Each structure stands twice: as structure tokens, then as C-alpha cells.
Amino acid sequence: MAASANYSVLGRPAFFLTGFPGLEKAHLWISIPICSVYFVSIAGNCTILFMVWMDRTLHEPMYYFLSMLALSDLGLSSATLPTMLGVLWFDHRLIHFDACLIQMYFIHTLSITESGILLAMAFDRLVAIRNPLRYTTILTNEAIIKIGLGVFLRAAFLVLPASFLLKRMQYQEENVLSYSFCVHQDIMKASCSERRISSIYGLLVMLLSTAVDSLLLVLSYAMILKTVLGIASKEERLKALNTCVSHICAILSFYIPMLGLTMIHRKSNPLGQMNSFQEY
């Protein structure tokens, strides 16, 4: 508490991260599978990047998008794990307000970036199946760079105002967050100021990013399925669908944890209220 008191004297609120309530004695054991998943993620993503870099036969649009997804996943893991392990290993729960905002910014920016890359990969499959003869002329290296840059800038500029809105709000001297990392709805919930503007903006960001991406993903696969069903040969239909399997797995690995976090947050809120970035 001495650290939090000194922090409050400097005019900044103190934020305390939460591990697994009721399982404090098992935090060390809980950290083992978390670290294992993290190291597997690092090894897998680095292997993907190395293989795409070294093998010229993989210098194709789908693998470029896969490399972007691997980079964003590495960034997202690295943004969340340090504070999580700090809580589990050393019971270091205090995080400075500015550090909390920075972590929140990267978590949401990279989450939206991943969503956009998954949509770009769906577009890649759509072009490959519906217009295979124009595939290389539509998805040129220049087009891929523009898509990747556009996806990242969309995320960066959408999340930036949310950080400034949170910074202008008032907080208690000591605030306990619900997770072992900082996310928008959790910081906003700790505020004692009017939350309406921040909540509306957060909902707007969700609608303009993940909600739109999810809708376009469904539409893309509806068009892909329509095209595949129009193919006469059963073998060719299976071959076309097989090219989408890895992308579908990537979509599920992104949305299932996100939905799980949403359900956990809603269960912890008896009123079932949805705060702004709850989907991330």
C-alpha cells in the first residue's frame, strides 16, 4: 500500500490488477500452462515468419497475410503476458496509469488489426476461388502492402481517441481492475466520472471494426460456398474448400477466446451490462 500511497501523492490514480480470485495459492501452477501456451505461440509464429521469409515458393498473398497475422499475434501476446506473469509469479499488482493506458492501446489496436487481417485473408480466398485467372493481377505486392497498412492504421486511429477519453476521466485513488491486464471497459468501469461519451465511442469502435469485419467474413464465405457448390466436380469442390480450412481455424482461434472473455465479463457483472470494448 505504500507504493500506491506514493503514487496517489503524485496526482495519479493507482490501478491494481487481479489474478484468479480464490486461487492465489495456485498462481504459480496456473502460470505453467499460460507460459507453455505463450512459448508455443512464439515458436509457432516465429517458425511461420522464418519459413515465409526463406522459402520463395511461399511468397504469395495468402502467406503474406499469414505473416501479418503472426506478427500481430506476437505483439498481442507480448502486450498481455508481462503483467499477467507479474501478478502470478510476484503478486506485483500495481500498474501506473499511463502504463495501463499504453497496454490497453496495444491490446485493442492489435486485436482490431488481427480482425482486419482475417478479413483480408477471406478476401484472398474469395478472389482465388471466384477469379483464379485474375488472382495475381488483383492481389499484387503493392495491393497487399496497402491492405496491411490500411488495416493497421484503421485500428491505430480508432483506438487512439478512446485513450484520450479515459485520460480525461476522474478515478479513485486506488482502483481494482478485473483482469491481470488493462482493457478499455475495465478502466472505464473504475472511473467515477460520467462514462456516457467513452461508452458510446467504444461501442462505435466495436461496430466499425469487429462487427463490420464479422459481417463481411460471413458474406465472403457465403459467396465462396456459392461458387464452390457451382463446381461440377466433387474433387474440385473438396480441393477448393481445403484451401479455406486453415483460414477458418484462424478465425475460430481469434473469435472463440474473444467470446469467452466476453462471457466471463458478463457473468461477473450481475446486471449483464455491455461496456464499450467488451468484445475484445
mmCIF file of C-alpha atoms in Angstrom:
data_model
loop_
_atom_site.group_PDB
_atom_site.id
_atom_site.type_symbol
_atom_site.label_atom_id
_atom_site.label_comp_id
_atom_site.label_asym_id
_atom_site.label_seq_id
_atom_site.Cartn_x
_atom_site.Cartn_y
_atom_site.Cartn_z
ATOM 1 C CA MET A 1 0.000 0.000 0.000
ATOM 2 C CA ALA A 2 2.959 2.290 0.458
ATOM 3 C CA ALA A 3 3.644 2.206 -3.252
ATOM 4 C CA SER A 4 0.042 3.109 -4.020
ATOM 5 C CA ALA A 5 0.102 5.925 -1.498
ATOM 6 C CA ASN A 6 3.220 7.418 -3.086
ATOM 7 C CA TYR A 7 1.627 7.015 -6.483
ATOM 8 C CA SER A 8 -1.522 8.843 -5.401
ATOM 9 C CA VAL A 9 0.519 11.703 -3.960
ATOM 10 C CA LEU A 10 1.920 12.302 -7.431
ATOM 11 C CA GLY A 11 -1.608 13.011 -8.587
ATOM 12 C CA ARG A 12 -2.165 9.777 -10.456
ATOM 13 C CA PRO A 13 -4.666 7.042 -9.559
ATOM 14 C CA ALA A 14 -3.347 3.622 -8.584
ATOM 15 C CA PHE A 15 -4.552 0.618 -10.563
ATOM 16 C CA PHE A 16 -4.363 -2.885 -9.128
ATOM 17 C CA LEU A 17 -4.540 -5.886 -11.428
ATOM 18 C CA THR A 18 -6.398 -9.059 -10.468
ATOM 19 C CA GLY A 19 -5.201 -12.618 -10.954
ATOM 20 C CA PHE A 20 -7.533 -15.531 -10.270
ATOM 21 C CA PRO A 21 -9.591 -14.668 -7.160
ATOM 22 C CA GLY A 22 -9.708 -17.535 -4.669
ATOM 23 C CA LEU A 23 -6.823 -19.337 -6.383
ATOM 24 C CA GLU A 24 -3.968 -17.156 -5.147
ATOM 25 C CA LYS A 25 -2.111 -20.180 -3.720
ATOM 26 C CA ALA A 26 -2.228 -21.874 -7.114
ATOM 27 C CA HIS A 27 -0.997 -18.887 -9.125
ATOM 28 C CA LEU A 28 2.426 -20.471 -9.667
ATOM 29 C CA TRP A 29 0.862 -23.640 -11.070
ATOM 30 C CA ILE A 30 -1.591 -21.653 -13.192
ATOM 31 C CA SER A 31 1.334 -19.791 -14.735
ATOM 32 C CA ILE A 32 2.809 -23.030 -16.123
ATOM 33 C CA PRO A 33 0.158 -23.675 -18.825
ATOM 34 C CA ILE A 34 -0.023 -19.937 -19.577
ATOM 35 C CA CYS A 35 3.738 -19.795 -20.167
ATOM 36 C CA SER A 36 3.599 -23.003 -22.176
ATOM 37 C CA VAL A 37 0.951 -21.569 -24.488
ATOM 38 C CA TYR A 38 2.955 -18.352 -24.816
ATOM 39 C CA PHE A 39 6.181 -20.154 -25.746
ATOM 40 C CA VAL A 40 4.322 -22.384 -28.199
ATOM 41 C CA SER A 41 2.789 -19.239 -29.708
ATOM 42 C CA ILE A 42 6.214 -17.602 -30.029
ATOM 43 C CA ALA A 43 7.750 -20.735 -31.550
ATOM 44 C CA GLY A 44 4.870 -21.242 -33.978
ATOM 45 C CA ASN A 45 4.631 -17.637 -35.134
ATOM 46 C CA CYS A 46 8.407 -17.258 -35.482
ATOM 47 C CA THR A 47 8.511 -20.502 -37.493
ATOM 48 C CA ILE A 48 5.838 -19.150 -39.824
ATOM 49 C CA LEU A 49 7.734 -15.885 -40.315
ATOM 50 C CA PHE A 50 11.034 -17.700 -40.908
ATOM 51 C CA MET A 51 9.562 -20.151 -43.422
ATOM 52 C CA VAL A 52 7.766 -17.446 -45.396
ATOM 53 C CA TRP A 53 10.935 -15.340 -45.404
ATOM 54 C CA MET A 54 13.240 -18.155 -46.552
ATOM 55 C CA ASP A 55 11.021 -20.140 -48.946
ATOM 56 C CA ARG A 56 10.381 -18.173 -52.140
ATOM 57 C CA THR A 57 7.555 -20.529 -53.093
ATOM 58 C CA LEU A 58 5.638 -19.089 -50.117
ATOM 59 C CA HIS A 59 5.961 -15.519 -51.389
ATOM 60 C CA GLU A 60 2.247 -15.385 -52.169
ATOM 61 C CA PRO A 61 -0.575 -13.140 -50.894
ATOM 62 C CA MET A 62 -2.079 -15.718 -48.515
ATOM 63 C CA TYR A 63 1.283 -16.307 -46.802
ATOM 64 C CA TYR A 64 1.993 -12.576 -46.597
ATOM 65 C CA PHE A 65 -1.308 -12.120 -44.780
ATOM 66 C CA LEU A 66 -0.446 -15.104 -42.579
ATOM 67 C CA SER A 67 2.855 -13.410 -41.691
ATOM 68 C CA MET A 68 0.983 -10.228 -40.747
ATOM 69 C CA LEU A 69 -1.309 -12.294 -38.541
ATOM 70 C CA ALA A 70 1.701 -13.945 -36.885
ATOM 71 C CA LEU A 71 3.307 -10.549 -36.186
ATOM 72 C CA SER A 72 0.132 -9.115 -34.663
ATOM 73 C CA ASP A 73 -0.336 -12.253 -32.554
ATOM 74 C CA LEU A 74 3.239 -11.963 -31.255
ATOM 75 C CA GLY A 75 2.594 -8.328 -30.364
ATOM 76 C CA LEU A 76 -0.690 -9.112 -28.628
ATOM 77 C CA SER A 77 0.853 -11.906 -26.565
ATOM 78 C CA SER A 78 3.814 -9.728 -25.596
ATOM 79 C CA ALA A 79 1.480 -6.897 -24.573
ATOM 80 C CA THR A 80 -0.523 -9.024 -22.121
ATOM 81 C CA LEU A 81 1.892 -11.611 -20.713
ATOM 82 C CA PRO A 82 4.326 -9.389 -18.706
ATOM 83 C CA THR A 83 1.672 -8.018 -16.343
ATOM 84 C CA MET A 84 -0.061 -11.393 -16.165
ATOM 85 C CA LEU A 85 3.144 -13.137 -15.076
ATOM 86 C CA GLY A 86 3.933 -10.255 -12.728
ATOM 87 C CA VAL A 87 0.676 -10.978 -10.905
ATOM 88 C CA LEU A 88 1.030 -14.775 -10.954
ATOM 89 C CA TRP A 89 4.719 -15.009 -10.051
ATOM 90 C CA PHE A 90 5.456 -11.995 -7.866
ATOM 91 C CA ASP A 91 1.987 -10.740 -6.842
ATOM 92 C CA HIS A 92 3.005 -7.430 -8.444
ATOM 93 C CA ARG A 93 -0.437 -5.941 -8.992
ATOM 94 C CA LEU A 94 0.247 -2.210 -9.141
ATOM 95 C CA ILE A 95 0.429 -0.648 -12.601
ATOM 96 C CA HIS A 96 0.928 3.030 -13.363
ATOM 97 C CA PHE A 97 -1.974 4.804 -15.016
ATOM 98 C CA ASP A 98 -0.041 5.758 -18.167
ATOM 99 C CA ALA A 99 1.414 2.242 -18.457
ATOM 100 C CA CYS A 100 -2.109 0.839 -18.150
ATOM 101 C CA LEU A 101 -3.339 3.104 -20.963
ATOM 102 C CA ILE A 102 -0.401 2.106 -23.183
ATOM 103 C CA GLN A 103 -1.067 -1.577 -22.601
ATOM 104 C CA MET A 104 -4.770 -1.075 -23.297
ATOM 105 C CA TYR A 105 -3.955 0.778 -26.521
ATOM 106 C CA PHE A 106 -1.752 -2.001 -27.866
ATOM 107 C CA ILE A 107 -4.146 -4.772 -26.819
ATOM 108 C CA HIS A 108 -7.132 -3.220 -28.601
ATOM 109 C CA THR A 109 -5.139 -1.980 -31.598
ATOM 110 C CA LEU A 110 -3.610 -5.397 -32.228
ATOM 111 C CA SER A 111 -6.954 -7.140 -31.644
ATOM 112 C CA ILE A 112 -8.624 -4.954 -34.281
ATOM 113 C CA THR A 113 -5.617 -5.468 -36.561
ATOM 114 C CA GLU A 114 -5.991 -9.255 -36.284
ATOM 115 C CA SER A 115 -9.672 -8.959 -37.120
ATOM 116 C CA GLY A 116 -8.839 -6.890 -40.213
ATOM 117 C CA ILE A 117 -6.140 -9.325 -41.357
ATOM 118 C CA LEU A 118 -8.576 -12.240 -41.061
ATOM 119 C CA LEU A 119 -10.966 -10.306 -43.288
ATOM 120 C CA ALA A 120 -8.136 -9.679 -45.775
ATOM 121 C CA MET A 121 -7.395 -13.415 -45.807
ATOM 122 C CA ALA A 122 -11.063 -14.107 -46.547
ATOM 123 C CA PHE A 123 -10.867 -11.660 -49.460
ATOM 124 C CA ASP A 124 -7.776 -13.506 -50.671
ATOM 125 C CA ARG A 125 -9.654 -16.838 -50.671
ATOM 126 C CA LEU A 126 -12.653 -15.228 -52.357
ATOM 127 C CA VAL A 127 -10.545 -13.886 -55.228
ATOM 128 C CA ALA A 128 -8.608 -17.168 -55.550
ATOM 129 C CA ILE A 129 -11.799 -19.235 -55.866
ATOM 130 C CA ARG A 130 -14.053 -16.861 -57.843
ATOM 131 C CA ASN A 131 -11.440 -15.238 -60.113
ATOM 132 C CA PRO A 132 -8.383 -17.536 -60.185
ATOM 133 C CA LEU A 133 -7.158 -16.148 -63.520
ATOM 134 C CA ARG A 134 -7.070 -12.571 -62.148
ATOM 135 C CA TYR A 135 -5.686 -13.541 -58.732
ATOM 136 C CA THR A 136 -2.126 -12.330 -59.333
ATOM 137 C CA THR A 137 -3.256 -9.125 -61.030
ATOM 138 C CA ILE A 138 -5.681 -8.167 -58.233
ATOM 139 C CA LEU A 139 -3.522 -9.109 -55.228
ATOM 140 C CA THR A 140 -0.204 -7.604 -56.249
ATOM 141 C CA ASN A 141 2.565 -6.879 -53.733
ATOM 142 C CA GLU A 142 1.599 -3.213 -53.801
ATOM 143 C CA ALA A 143 -2.038 -4.061 -53.074
ATOM 144 C CA ILE A 144 -1.027 -6.330 -50.185
ATOM 145 C CA ILE A 145 1.122 -3.589 -48.626
ATOM 146 C CA LYS A 146 -1.749 -1.108 -48.930
ATOM 147 C CA ILE A 147 -4.205 -3.567 -47.351
ATOM 148 C CA GLY A 148 -1.846 -4.354 -44.466
ATOM 149 C CA LEU A 149 -1.080 -0.681 -43.830
ATOM 150 C CA GLY A 150 -4.759 0.224 -44.053
ATOM 151 C CA VAL A 151 -5.738 -2.492 -41.576
ATOM 152 C CA PHE A 152 -3.148 -1.311 -39.033
ATOM 153 C CA LEU A 153 -3.903 2.416 -39.440
ATOM 154 C CA ARG A 154 -7.637 1.800 -39.075
ATOM 155 C CA ALA A 155 -7.018 0.081 -35.741
ATOM 156 C CA ALA A 156 -4.471 2.643 -34.528
ATOM 157 C CA PHE A 157 -6.668 5.661 -35.272
ATOM 158 C CA LEU A 158 -9.873 4.064 -33.966
ATOM 159 C CA VAL A 159 -8.399 3.232 -30.547
ATOM 160 C CA LEU A 160 -6.398 6.457 -30.044
ATOM 161 C CA PRO A 161 -9.375 8.717 -29.107
ATOM 162 C CA ALA A 162 -10.539 6.124 -26.560
ATOM 163 C CA SER A 163 -7.222 6.503 -24.720
ATOM 164 C CA PHE A 164 -7.608 10.293 -24.543
ATOM 165 C CA LEU A 165 -11.196 9.963 -23.313
ATOM 166 C CA LEU A 166 -10.070 7.680 -20.494
ATOM 167 C CA LYS A 167 -7.209 10.009 -19.602
ATOM 168 C CA ARG A 168 -9.640 12.917 -19.102
ATOM 169 C CA MET A 169 -11.829 10.951 -16.671
ATOM 170 C CA GLN A 170 -11.547 11.038 -12.883
ATOM 171 C CA TYR A 171 -10.690 7.959 -10.813
ATOM 172 C CA GLN A 172 -10.430 6.910 -7.200
ATOM 173 C CA GLU A 173 -7.011 6.959 -5.573
ATOM 174 C CA GLU A 174 -6.979 3.152 -5.702
ATOM 175 C CA ASN A 175 -8.793 1.136 -8.375
ATOM 176 C CA VAL A 176 -9.006 -2.632 -8.663
ATOM 177 C CA LEU A 177 -9.303 -3.976 -12.213
ATOM 178 C CA SER A 178 -10.965 -7.265 -13.131
ATOM 179 C CA TYR A 179 -8.103 -8.793 -15.105
ATOM 180 C CA SER A 180 -4.327 -9.136 -14.967
ATOM 181 C CA PHE A 181 -4.038 -6.735 -17.909
ATOM 182 C CA CYS A 182 -5.688 -3.438 -18.859
ATOM 183 C CA VAL A 183 -8.663 -3.273 -21.219
ATOM 184 C CA HIS A 184 -10.987 -0.398 -22.044
ATOM 185 C CA GLN A 185 -14.185 -1.499 -20.339
ATOM 186 C CA ASP A 186 -12.312 -2.346 -17.140
ATOM 187 C CA ILE A 187 -10.588 1.043 -16.866
ATOM 188 C CA MET A 188 -13.797 2.851 -17.723
ATOM 189 C CA LYS A 189 -15.712 0.883 -15.085
ATOM 190 C CA ALA A 190 -13.226 2.107 -12.452
ATOM 191 C CA SER A 191 -13.903 5.745 -13.286
ATOM 192 C CA CYS A 192 -16.088 7.922 -11.073
ATOM 193 C CA SER A 193 -16.786 10.369 -13.943
ATOM 194 C CA GLU A 194 -19.582 10.389 -16.494
ATOM 195 C CA ARG A 195 -18.922 7.424 -18.789
ATOM 196 C CA ARG A 196 -21.509 8.022 -21.492
ATOM 197 C CA ILE A 197 -19.239 9.535 -24.153
ATOM 198 C CA SER A 198 -16.486 6.965 -23.627
ATOM 199 C CA SER A 199 -19.019 4.123 -23.660
ATOM 200 C CA ILE A 200 -20.684 5.341 -26.867
ATOM 201 C CA TYR A 201 -17.330 5.795 -28.581
ATOM 202 C CA GLY A 202 -16.222 2.321 -27.502
ATOM 203 C CA LEU A 203 -19.408 0.842 -28.937
ATOM 204 C CA LEU A 204 -18.819 2.786 -32.160
ATOM 205 C CA VAL A 205 -15.286 1.367 -32.425
ATOM 206 C CA MET A 206 -16.631 -2.147 -31.929
ATOM 207 C CA LEU A 207 -19.264 -1.652 -34.645
ATOM 208 C CA LEU A 208 -16.760 -0.142 -37.119
ATOM 209 C CA SER A 209 -14.190 -2.880 -36.584
ATOM 210 C CA THR A 210 -15.046 -6.355 -35.306
ATOM 211 C CA ALA A 211 -18.779 -6.157 -36.075
ATOM 212 C CA VAL A 212 -18.208 -4.989 -39.668
ATOM 213 C CA ASP A 213 -15.373 -7.490 -40.149
ATOM 214 C CA SER A 214 -17.541 -10.345 -38.847
ATOM 215 C CA LEU A 215 -20.381 -9.423 -41.223
ATOM 216 C CA LEU A 216 -18.027 -9.193 -44.204
ATOM 217 C CA LEU A 217 -16.426 -12.515 -43.239
ATOM 218 C CA VAL A 218 -19.824 -14.219 -43.304
ATOM 219 C CA LEU A 219 -20.680 -12.612 -46.649
ATOM 220 C CA SER A 220 -17.303 -13.624 -48.096
ATOM 221 C CA TYR A 221 -17.755 -17.254 -47.132
ATOM 222 C CA ALA A 222 -21.334 -17.240 -48.377
ATOM 223 C CA MET A 223 -20.015 -16.158 -51.781
ATOM 224 C CA ILE A 224 -17.195 -18.719 -51.589
ATOM 225 C CA LEU A 225 -19.642 -21.510 -50.730
ATOM 226 C CA LYS A 226 -21.953 -20.460 -53.573
ATOM 227 C CA THR A 227 -19.046 -20.592 -56.018
ATOM 228 C CA VAL A 228 -17.793 -23.948 -54.724
ATOM 229 C CA LEU A 229 -21.235 -25.535 -54.946
ATOM 230 C CA GLY A 230 -21.383 -24.439 -58.589
ATOM 231 C CA ILE A 231 -18.305 -26.507 -59.420
ATOM 232 C CA ALA A 232 -19.305 -29.721 -61.200
ATOM 233 C CA SER A 233 -16.508 -31.996 -59.968
ATOM 234 C CA LYS A 234 -16.684 -33.247 -56.387
ATOM 235 C CA GLU A 235 -12.887 -33.483 -56.217
ATOM 236 C CA GLU A 236 -12.500 -29.858 -57.301
ATOM 237 C CA ARG A 237 -15.094 -28.754 -54.736
ATOM 238 C CA LEU A 238 -13.175 -30.509 -51.950
ATOM 239 C CA LYS A 239 -9.888 -29.064 -53.201
ATOM 240 C CA ALA A 240 -11.329 -25.530 -53.177
ATOM 241 C CA LEU A 241 -12.755 -25.958 -49.664
ATOM 242 C CA ASN A 242 -9.485 -27.401 -48.360
ATOM 243 C CA THR A 243 -7.740 -24.129 -49.195
ATOM 244 C CA CYS A 244 -10.051 -22.413 -46.683
ATOM 245 C CA VAL A 245 -9.567 -24.830 -43.763
ATOM 246 C CA SER A 246 -6.502 -23.087 -42.271
ATOM 247 C CA HIS A 247 -8.218 -19.712 -42.519
ATOM 248 C CA ILE A 248 -11.344 -20.997 -40.801
ATOM 249 C CA CYS A 249 -9.167 -22.390 -37.971
ATOM 250 C CA ALA A 250 -7.512 -18.981 -37.625
ATOM 251 C CA ILE A 251 -10.929 -17.310 -37.425
ATOM 252 C CA LEU A 252 -12.070 -19.709 -34.700
ATOM 253 C CA SER A 253 -8.843 -19.243 -32.710
ATOM 254 C CA PHE A 254 -9.463 -15.482 -32.761
ATOM 255 C CA TYR A 255 -13.193 -15.301 -32.035
ATOM 256 C CA ILE A 256 -13.589 -18.151 -29.518
ATOM 257 C CA PRO A 257 -11.229 -16.625 -26.867
ATOM 258 C CA MET A 258 -12.791 -13.226 -27.510
ATOM 259 C CA LEU A 259 -16.294 -14.592 -26.911
ATOM 260 C CA GLY A 260 -15.042 -16.466 -23.851
ATOM 261 C CA LEU A 261 -13.666 -13.260 -22.347
ATOM 262 C CA THR A 262 -16.991 -11.562 -23.080
ATOM 263 C CA MET A 263 -18.969 -14.291 -21.321
ATOM 264 C CA ILE A 264 -16.653 -14.219 -18.289
ATOM 265 C CA HIS A 265 -17.035 -10.457 -18.051
ATOM 266 C CA ARG A 266 -20.825 -10.638 -18.380
ATOM 267 C CA LYS A 267 -21.012 -13.360 -15.711
ATOM 268 C CA SER A 268 -19.011 -11.182 -13.333
ATOM 269 C CA ASN A 269 -21.494 -8.348 -13.958
ATOM 270 C CA PRO A 270 -24.876 -9.336 -12.429
ATOM 271 C CA LEU A 271 -26.740 -6.751 -14.480
ATOM 272 C CA GLY A 272 -25.296 -8.116 -17.709
ATOM 273 C CA GLN A 273 -24.415 -4.633 -18.881
ATOM 274 C CA MET A 274 -22.285 -4.439 -22.012
ATOM 275 C CA ASN A 275 -19.493 -1.914 -21.822
ATOM 276 C CA SER A 276 -17.770 -0.494 -24.843
ATOM 277 C CA PHE A 277 -14.862 -2.757 -25.780
ATOM 278 C CA GLN A 278 -16.356 -5.851 -24.156
ATOM 279 C CA GLU A 279 -15.953 -7.856 -27.342
ATOM 280 C CA TYR A 280 -12.161 -7.580 -27.295
#
